[in-house]
Amino acid sequence: MPTEEEALFSAVDALLEQVARDDLPPPMERKRLREAAGLSQAQIASALNARREAVGNWELGKTEPRPPKRAAYARLLEGLAARFPAAADEAPAVPVPPVSEGFGAPPPASVPAEPETVQAPAAASPRPSVSTTRPSSTSRRPAPKRAAKPTPTAAADPRFENGPLGVLDGDGSLYCVGGLVLDCPAKTVPALVDWTLSEAQLGAPRLHPSGKDGDPLIVLTATAAERLGLPLQLEDRRGLRLPEDHKVVKQLGRAKWRLTRRGFGPWARIYRPAEGGRRQCVQLAVLPWGALDSRSWGSTDQLEPVDIARVLGTYAARVITPRGSTAVSGLEAMTALRPPTRAVKDEETGGWVSGPMPGSLAEAVDPAPAEAPDEHPVVAARYHRGHQRTPAEVLDEEAYEWIRDPQLLTDTECERRFAVGIDVNTAFLAAANRLLVGLSGPVHVKAPTFDKRTPGSWLVDLSGIELDPRMPNPFTPHGVRPEGPAWYATPTVAYAQELIDTYRLPVQIRPREAWLRPEAGPYLDPWYKRISEAYKATMADLGVTADLSEADFLVAMEHHKATDPALAAVLSAIKSTVKGGIGKLRERPKSIKHKYGEGWPALERPTWRPDIRAAVISTARVNMHRKVLKTALAAQQGPAPTGHLTLDQNALIPIALLSDCAVYLSDGPSPLDFLPHTADGKPAPGSFRLGVSPGMVKHEGTQDLLWAVQMLDEGHNPARHIKGTDAALDGE
């Protein structure tokens, strides 16, 4: 039992703690006193049972200590002030917040935002209060070997002072961008959500004036998940979500928080209905549940929390705050950059109402029957289950998967020593640039006149266009000549017309019918611009810039991923965002409960548009064929053919294509050994060109001739294995 004196002292200490909230000297004075006494931040942190970074934050005025540390800190400073009083004429130093050097560092305030990321002024709102009952801290990281290019961050917006996201560790430390570390007191998921929205000051400003601000993202490490009562592994391995009767789900329900239809899984969105126009939503990413897929993010989830925050923070600054897989994030970026609606004035009432945004996808529409996947209701209404649709019944615009018949290899080709692969940089992204796509539902037309400016699907016979048998056919994914009428997206038919006009082929294009979308626009342009800039900026940070010569570019590409593994993970995620985002435009049913002919949740999105996916892939494929043809013509000795597309024996023709990779036989192991150049050393016009920009090519890999011939003889695609691994497994 404590004595009466001890009890009185305890009561006095409690009172001291209560009045200690306003008795701390200014931040700059705290630092002066410590330095005058010759003490380090680490010594003070050890005495107060705090982190060194926390003491640094107190001296910067970023945060304040909480009781009981606050009273002890005040007592220490009072004692130091008595021993080391400030000189009467001593001016207090102005603290300068430390800036994390290199990777993920925020830009100077004077750097203007890029045009496509300029934000509209947000309505004035009170700044969220930051808790002073628990300290936060900043940590500094040594500059990497190559400093990252400064990128726009959410830190410029006072509402999101601490950036777009944080990585929560088991000790309550929340690692944010720029090296900032906040102390999070929450020990339950509802408390974490409340704290995030009320005190953390996390989030991102909207990417379009009519869009929505980015919700804060909290990434949970394994120890943080345990701290919050979450299991380290989900029992539901197919649905990947917590059961409805799990205690954490019940806690959220009791606290009046809601979950989206996907439930509490690796990417959980927790929200309440907006109040007064203010969103109340937090995104959680649970690392032990596989939130960061290794095919997109590499080994990011194995990094230290501070480095995870740097990787995800850079991706958030350059693309978007992750909202799920990179595929989900790619699709969300499309909507964020071109919102479906905007505020318009009601002429009758004079008030503001929601109206469609010009140039955007405002509402979900049904696809044309030929554009729909087999499970779609419009297909089920026409065909019985199990019916195999013919090319005249279904649109089949997919990426290349083609190999040349080994019997068609020429003697000259068989004398070459190497098979060399080249790969188009972000081919689908390049295809999206300035691409006109439909903005509304399809309209059926009989015997239309072809117009390359009208997006849609066309039933037309392109089998009359004959190419050199060594060449892949541009109209089919397998590269084999079509046998009759088939459905094609506008870019494919436009390329057919281009071949006819350029080489004066004796063929006419006469569509039998079409599903057209007269309302059209370059919907994907902002998406292309943002992601291409993200890609080029990240490549530049890795030492691969647009001003390199072709030889220097090849050297830089050999080692760029080792320059900074964290930035290499960002680069991988950006590339996955492109392919995944395009794939999401035709998302198919995922639930095992789905029945043939029924709808599924993705169909409710305005961005469920298989026709746009088809147009992008069609454009990427014909772009590849155009480069293949131009490269072949540049290498042959005679003039370009007229009236036919038969090439001479010197033409440079690939032996295999896989999506955006082409494999050529070469006398040397480098792309420079076979790619055609003009007399002054420049790449031949229209041919493949080495470089970093989207649409240019890089070296994919080299194998010997016998390896490639054996692959062809066995019916395997050399382009899939030219790097020595399976390109599909590598996410390429």
mmCIF file of C-alpha atoms in Angstrom, residues 377-501:
data_model
loop_
_atom_site.group_PDB
_atom_site.id
_atom_site.type_symbol
_atom_site.label_atom_id
_atom_site.label_comp_id
_atom_site.label_asym_id
_atom_site.label_seq_id
_atom_site.Cartn_x
_atom_site.Cartn_y
_atom_site.Cartn_z
ATOM 1 C CA PRO A 377 -26.625 -12.145 -71.189
ATOM 2 C CA VAL A 378 -26.685 -10.863 -74.791
ATOM 3 C CA VAL A 379 -24.771 -13.965 -75.910
ATOM 4 C CA ALA A 380 -26.886 -16.329 -73.842
ATOM 5 C CA ALA A 381 -29.982 -14.882 -75.501
ATOM 6 C CA ARG A 382 -28.641 -15.871 -78.943
ATOM 7 C CA TYR A 383 -26.755 -19.119 -78.448
ATOM 8 C CA HIS A 384 -27.101 -22.166 -76.255
ATOM 9 C CA ARG A 385 -24.442 -22.836 -73.640
ATOM 10 C CA GLY A 386 -21.401 -24.558 -75.124
ATOM 11 C CA HIS A 387 -21.911 -23.103 -78.600
ATOM 12 C CA GLN A 388 -18.561 -22.337 -80.226
ATOM 13 C CA ARG A 389 -18.924 -18.989 -81.918
ATOM 14 C CA THR A 390 -17.271 -18.628 -85.310
ATOM 15 C CA PRO A 391 -15.200 -15.610 -86.451
ATOM 16 C CA ALA A 392 -18.393 -14.324 -88.093
ATOM 17 C CA GLU A 393 -20.110 -14.409 -84.677
ATOM 18 C CA VAL A 394 -17.511 -13.086 -82.260
ATOM 19 C CA LEU A 395 -14.903 -10.325 -82.217
ATOM 20 C CA ASP A 396 -11.478 -11.881 -81.618
ATOM 21 C CA GLU A 397 -9.059 -8.972 -81.220
ATOM 22 C CA GLU A 398 -6.172 -10.356 -79.190
ATOM 23 C CA ALA A 399 -2.402 -9.915 -79.061
ATOM 24 C CA TYR A 400 -0.076 -11.874 -81.326
ATOM 25 C CA GLU A 401 0.864 -15.514 -80.641
ATOM 26 C CA TRP A 402 2.578 -16.564 -83.883
ATOM 27 C CA ILE A 403 5.536 -18.641 -85.045
ATOM 28 C CA ARG A 404 6.826 -19.091 -88.565
ATOM 29 C CA ASP A 405 6.724 -22.487 -90.259
ATOM 30 C CA PRO A 406 10.365 -23.686 -89.958
ATOM 31 C CA GLN A 407 10.106 -24.967 -93.539
ATOM 32 C CA LEU A 408 9.923 -21.319 -94.638
ATOM 33 C CA LEU A 409 13.318 -20.375 -93.207
ATOM 34 C CA THR A 410 15.638 -19.257 -96.003
ATOM 35 C CA ASP A 411 19.200 -20.484 -96.527
ATOM 36 C CA THR A 412 20.498 -17.043 -95.574
ATOM 37 C CA GLU A 413 18.566 -17.109 -92.302
ATOM 38 C CA CYS A 414 19.865 -20.581 -91.446
ATOM 39 C CA GLU A 415 23.450 -19.295 -91.757
ATOM 40 C CA ARG A 416 22.905 -16.756 -88.965
ATOM 41 C CA ARG A 417 24.167 -17.584 -85.477
ATOM 42 C CA PHE A 418 21.715 -15.947 -83.090
ATOM 43 C CA ALA A 419 18.046 -15.449 -82.319
ATOM 44 C CA VAL A 420 17.537 -11.972 -80.864
ATOM 45 C CA GLY A 421 14.346 -10.749 -79.236
ATOM 46 C CA ILE A 422 13.178 -7.145 -79.142
ATOM 47 C CA ASP A 423 10.261 -5.957 -77.026
ATOM 48 C CA VAL A 424 7.994 -2.944 -77.537
ATOM 49 C CA ASN A 425 7.888 -0.674 -74.496
ATOM 50 C CA THR A 426 4.378 -0.570 -72.986
ATOM 51 C CA ALA A 427 2.799 -1.513 -76.296
ATOM 52 C CA PHE A 428 -0.796 -1.244 -75.064
ATOM 53 C CA LEU A 429 -0.083 2.178 -73.589
ATOM 54 C CA ALA A 430 1.366 3.398 -76.876
ATOM 55 C CA ALA A 431 -1.718 2.048 -78.652
ATOM 56 C CA ALA A 432 -3.985 4.128 -76.398
ATOM 57 C CA ASN A 433 -2.373 7.382 -77.492
ATOM 58 C CA ARG A 434 -4.864 9.503 -79.509
ATOM 59 C CA LEU A 435 -7.083 6.457 -79.994
ATOM 60 C CA LEU A 436 -10.700 7.309 -80.810
ATOM 61 C CA VAL A 437 -13.091 5.084 -78.868
ATOM 62 C CA GLY A 438 -16.846 4.971 -78.581
ATOM 63 C CA LEU A 439 -18.444 6.958 -75.765
ATOM 64 C CA SER A 440 -21.941 5.499 -76.062
ATOM 65 C CA GLY A 441 -23.771 2.286 -76.816
ATOM 66 C CA PRO A 442 -23.519 0.532 -80.202
ATOM 67 C CA VAL A 443 -25.840 1.144 -83.132
ATOM 68 C CA HIS A 444 -26.437 -1.668 -85.629
ATOM 69 C CA VAL A 445 -25.933 -0.785 -89.312
ATOM 70 C CA LYS A 446 -26.393 -2.960 -92.405
ATOM 71 C CA ALA A 447 -23.918 -2.718 -95.316
ATOM 72 C CA PRO A 448 -22.136 0.379 -93.978
ATOM 73 C CA THR A 449 -19.416 2.307 -95.734
ATOM 74 C CA PHE A 450 -16.194 1.942 -93.785
ATOM 75 C CA ASP A 451 -15.004 5.044 -91.945
ATOM 76 C CA LYS A 452 -11.796 4.816 -89.922
ATOM 77 C CA ARG A 453 -12.986 7.714 -87.729
ATOM 78 C CA THR A 454 -15.960 5.750 -86.443
ATOM 79 C CA PRO A 455 -15.227 3.340 -83.578
ATOM 80 C CA GLY A 456 -17.034 0.044 -83.647
ATOM 81 C CA SER A 457 -16.997 -3.543 -84.830
ATOM 82 C CA TRP A 458 -17.239 -4.484 -88.504
ATOM 83 C CA LEU A 459 -18.180 -7.763 -90.162
ATOM 84 C CA VAL A 460 -15.979 -7.854 -93.254
ATOM 85 C CA ASP A 461 -14.015 -10.343 -95.347
ATOM 86 C CA LEU A 462 -10.283 -9.550 -95.284
ATOM 87 C CA SER A 463 -9.142 -12.933 -96.564
ATOM 88 C CA GLY A 464 -8.466 -11.456 -100.022
ATOM 89 C CA ILE A 465 -5.443 -9.515 -98.740
ATOM 90 C CA GLU A 466 -2.506 -11.814 -99.459
ATOM 91 C CA LEU A 467 0.882 -11.371 -97.778
ATOM 92 C CA ASP A 468 4.235 -13.061 -98.106
ATOM 93 C CA PRO A 469 3.792 -16.535 -96.518
ATOM 94 C CA ARG A 470 6.782 -15.854 -94.242
ATOM 95 C CA MET A 471 4.966 -12.882 -92.705
ATOM 96 C CA PRO A 472 2.372 -13.021 -89.917
ATOM 97 C CA ASN A 473 -1.111 -11.998 -90.968
ATOM 98 C CA PRO A 474 -2.136 -8.715 -89.286
ATOM 99 C CA PHE A 475 -5.820 -9.599 -88.984
ATOM 100 C CA THR A 476 -5.690 -12.600 -86.648
ATOM 101 C CA PRO A 477 -3.974 -13.144 -83.274
ATOM 102 C CA HIS A 478 -2.469 -16.416 -84.481
ATOM 103 C CA GLY A 479 -1.062 -14.727 -87.585
ATOM 104 C CA VAL A 480 -2.794 -17.116 -89.992
ATOM 105 C CA ARG A 481 -4.750 -15.733 -92.933
ATOM 106 C CA PRO A 482 -8.512 -15.487 -92.228
ATOM 107 C CA GLU A 483 -10.749 -17.809 -94.199
ATOM 108 C CA GLY A 484 -13.786 -15.591 -94.670
ATOM 109 C CA PRO A 485 -15.919 -12.883 -93.083
ATOM 110 C CA ALA A 486 -15.046 -12.053 -89.484
ATOM 111 C CA TRP A 487 -15.642 -9.316 -86.936
ATOM 112 C CA TYR A 488 -12.886 -6.724 -86.562
ATOM 113 C CA ALA A 489 -12.418 -3.541 -84.548
ATOM 114 C CA THR A 490 -12.036 -0.286 -86.459
ATOM 115 C CA PRO A 491 -8.187 -0.112 -86.175
ATOM 116 C CA THR A 492 -7.803 -3.522 -87.844
ATOM 117 C CA VAL A 493 -10.036 -2.612 -90.777
ATOM 118 C CA ALA A 494 -8.309 0.766 -91.055
ATOM 119 C CA TYR A 495 -4.952 -0.991 -91.353
ATOM 120 C CA ALA A 496 -6.342 -3.252 -94.047
ATOM 121 C CA GLN A 497 -7.397 -0.156 -95.978
ATOM 122 C CA GLU A 498 -3.930 1.342 -95.392
ATOM 123 C CA LEU A 499 -2.258 -1.730 -96.921
ATOM 124 C CA ILE A 500 -4.615 -1.650 -99.889
ATOM 125 C CA ASP A 501 -3.983 2.034 -100.549
#
